[in-house]
Amino acid sequence: MRAALRDPGVVGGNHRADFGRGANGRVLAALYHVMRPFRVYYGDSALFCRADAFAASGGFPPYPLMEDLAFVRRLHSLGRMAYLPTPVFASARRWERGGVARTWASWVVIQVGYWLGVPPERLARLYRHIR
């Protein structure tokens, strides 16, 4: 992170996400990697940023869901975001416990709703908490 932030044009970034060696984890990691160029990545990829960029962006919005994606969009408006190859390990638990088809369908509906402007508070009702 320090090396990436030595470039004054970089305001923050994230890491490659690793969801484990199971089939679900590998598919999910590949999906995250493919979505990254479209500026779609989340907190589970270990977001980081400069303190001044955090302040200038307004920080995380007070959403119950999608706050990380909104934050990433704000950071991109301030400068470049680095993508670090060093993996961070995230859980594939949601996909394993919720079932891949059901979790995938829920994820797609929430994503499409978000991009269409559905309020995050409403989308949060569709999000299954599995902890």
Tab-separated table of C-alpha atoms in Angstrom:
chain	number	residue	atom	x	y	z
A	1	MET	CA	0.000	0.000	0.000
A	2	ARG	CA	2.788	2.396	0.869
A	3	ALA	CA	4.482	1.759	-2.462
A	4	ALA	CA	1.244	2.385	-4.363
A	5	LEU	CA	0.606	5.606	-2.432
A	6	ARG	CA	4.055	6.968	-3.285
A	7	ASP	CA	2.482	7.936	-6.607
A	8	PRO	CA	0.742	11.260	-5.856
A	9	GLY	CA	-1.937	10.497	-8.443
A	10	VAL	CA	-3.061	7.403	-6.531
A	11	VAL	CA	-5.707	8.212	-3.927
A	12	GLY	CA	-6.284	4.649	-2.746
A	13	GLY	CA	-6.896	1.151	-3.951
A	14	ASN	CA	-7.692	-2.417	-3.088
A	15	HIS	CA	-6.190	-5.913	-3.151
A	16	ARG	CA	-6.883	-9.046	-5.115
A	17	ALA	CA	-9.489	-11.013	-3.173
A	18	ASP	CA	-8.994	-14.702	-2.427
A	19	PHE	CA	-12.075	-16.640	-1.354
A	20	GLY	CA	-10.390	-19.995	-0.816
A	21	ARG	CA	-9.550	-22.975	-2.961
A	22	GLY	CA	-13.039	-24.450	-3.298
A	23	ALA	CA	-14.894	-24.141	-6.596
A	24	ASN	CA	-17.099	-21.327	-5.248
A	25	GLY	CA	-14.107	-19.412	-3.958
A	26	ARG	CA	-12.208	-19.675	-7.228
A	27	VAL	CA	-15.204	-18.557	-9.289
A	28	LEU	CA	-15.884	-15.655	-6.956
A	29	ALA	CA	-12.239	-14.508	-7.029
A	30	ALA	CA	-12.232	-14.659	-10.831
A	31	LEU	CA	-15.454	-12.659	-10.946
A	32	TYR	CA	-14.011	-9.976	-8.676
A	33	HIS	CA	-10.925	-9.756	-10.872
A	34	VAL	CA	-13.042	-9.342	-14.027
A	35	MET	CA	-15.310	-6.689	-12.442
A	36	ARG	CA	-12.406	-4.588	-11.107
A	37	PRO	CA	-11.739	-2.667	-14.374
A	38	PHE	CA	-15.390	-1.570	-14.273
A	39	ARG	CA	-14.771	-0.008	-10.855
A	40	VAL	CA	-16.901	-2.612	-9.125
A	41	TYR	CA	-15.205	-3.881	-5.991
A	42	TYR	CA	-16.071	-4.037	-2.354
A	43	GLY	CA	-14.758	-3.785	1.165
A	44	ASP	CA	-13.827	-7.447	1.303
A	45	SER	CA	-10.974	-6.644	-1.091
A	46	ALA	CA	-9.367	-4.492	1.641
A	47	LEU	CA	-10.010	-0.966	0.444
A	48	PHE	CA	-7.451	1.641	1.439
A	49	CYS	CA	-7.018	5.340	0.772
A	50	ARG	CA	-5.174	8.455	1.826
A	51	ALA	CA	-6.652	10.316	4.807
A	52	ASP	CA	-7.191	13.440	2.714
A	53	ALA	CA	-8.984	11.393	0.034
A	54	PHE	CA	-11.198	9.844	2.708
A	55	ALA	CA	-12.117	13.310	3.973
A	56	ALA	CA	-12.599	14.761	0.472
A	57	SER	CA	-14.847	11.849	-0.519
A	58	GLY	CA	-17.061	12.282	2.510
A	59	GLY	CA	-16.099	8.819	3.743
A	60	PHE	CA	-18.500	5.922	3.712
A	61	PRO	CA	-22.097	6.995	3.180
A	62	PRO	CA	-24.493	5.869	5.925
A	63	TYR	CA	-26.041	3.101	3.808
A	64	PRO	CA	-26.979	-0.294	5.233
A	65	LEU	CA	-25.666	-1.900	2.029
A	66	MET	CA	-23.502	-0.855	-0.940
A	67	GLU	CA	-21.679	1.784	1.102
A	68	ASP	CA	-18.356	0.353	-0.006
A	69	LEU	CA	-19.239	0.561	-3.693
A	70	ALA	CA	-20.474	4.148	-3.302
A	71	PHE	CA	-17.230	4.980	-1.487
A	72	VAL	CA	-15.151	3.444	-4.287
A	73	ARG	CA	-17.026	5.527	-6.874
A	74	ARG	CA	-16.297	8.687	-4.875
A	75	LEU	CA	-12.611	7.819	-4.593
A	76	HIS	CA	-12.364	7.222	-8.340
A	77	SER	CA	-13.640	10.755	-8.879
A	78	LEU	CA	-10.619	12.043	-6.915
A	79	GLY	CA	-7.834	10.138	-8.659
A	80	ARG	CA	-6.437	6.750	-9.606
A	81	MET	CA	-7.017	3.616	-7.574
A	82	ALA	CA	-4.267	0.998	-7.329
A	83	TYR	CA	-4.961	-2.709	-7.658
A	84	LEU	CA	-2.507	-4.695	-5.558
A	85	PRO	CA	-1.773	-8.312	-6.491
A	86	THR	CA	-1.110	-9.290	-2.874
A	87	PRO	CA	-4.204	-11.262	-1.914
A	88	VAL	CA	-6.452	-10.649	1.027
A	89	PHE	CA	-8.453	-13.596	2.240
A	90	ALA	CA	-12.213	-13.223	2.403
A	91	SER	CA	-14.910	-15.710	3.246
A	92	ALA	CA	-16.985	-17.568	0.658
A	93	ARG	CA	-19.375	-18.504	3.493
A	94	ARG	CA	-22.322	-16.601	2.014
A	95	TRP	CA	-22.020	-18.506	-1.248
A	96	GLU	CA	-21.541	-21.852	0.469
A	97	ARG	CA	-24.319	-21.532	3.053
A	98	GLY	CA	-26.822	-19.661	0.934
A	99	GLY	CA	-26.403	-21.811	-2.146
A	100	VAL	CA	-24.651	-20.553	-5.225
A	101	ALA	CA	-27.763	-20.127	-7.409
A	102	ARG	CA	-29.778	-18.330	-4.748
A	103	THR	CA	-26.880	-16.134	-3.648
A	104	TRP	CA	-25.986	-15.300	-7.250
A	105	ALA	CA	-29.603	-14.349	-8.046
A	106	SER	CA	-29.810	-12.146	-4.953
A	107	TRP	CA	-26.491	-10.500	-5.783
A	108	VAL	CA	-27.580	-9.751	-9.362
A	109	VAL	CA	-30.911	-8.261	-8.233
A	110	ILE	CA	-29.187	-6.073	-5.625
A	111	GLN	CA	-26.513	-4.921	-8.107
A	112	VAL	CA	-29.013	-4.084	-10.839
A	113	GLY	CA	-31.233	-2.307	-8.333
A	114	TYR	CA	-28.320	-0.247	-7.072
A	115	TRP	CA	-27.247	0.816	-10.564
A	116	LEU	CA	-30.869	1.702	-11.388
A	117	GLY	CA	-31.036	3.976	-8.352
A	118	VAL	CA	-33.015	1.859	-5.895
A	119	PRO	CA	-32.243	3.227	-2.414
A	120	PRO	CA	-29.746	1.064	-0.488
A	121	GLU	CA	-32.185	0.934	2.453
A	122	ARG	CA	-34.668	-0.864	0.234
A	123	LEU	CA	-32.030	-3.158	-1.253
A	124	ALA	CA	-30.890	-4.121	2.243
A	125	ARG	CA	-34.202	-5.931	2.735
A	126	LEU	CA	-33.142	-8.350	-0.007
A	127	TYR	CA	-29.798	-9.104	1.619
A	128	ARG	CA	-29.715	-12.311	3.644
A	129	HIS	CA	-27.641	-12.121	6.795
A	130	ILE	CA	-25.997	-15.485	7.373
A	131	ARG	CA	-23.754	-14.957	10.388
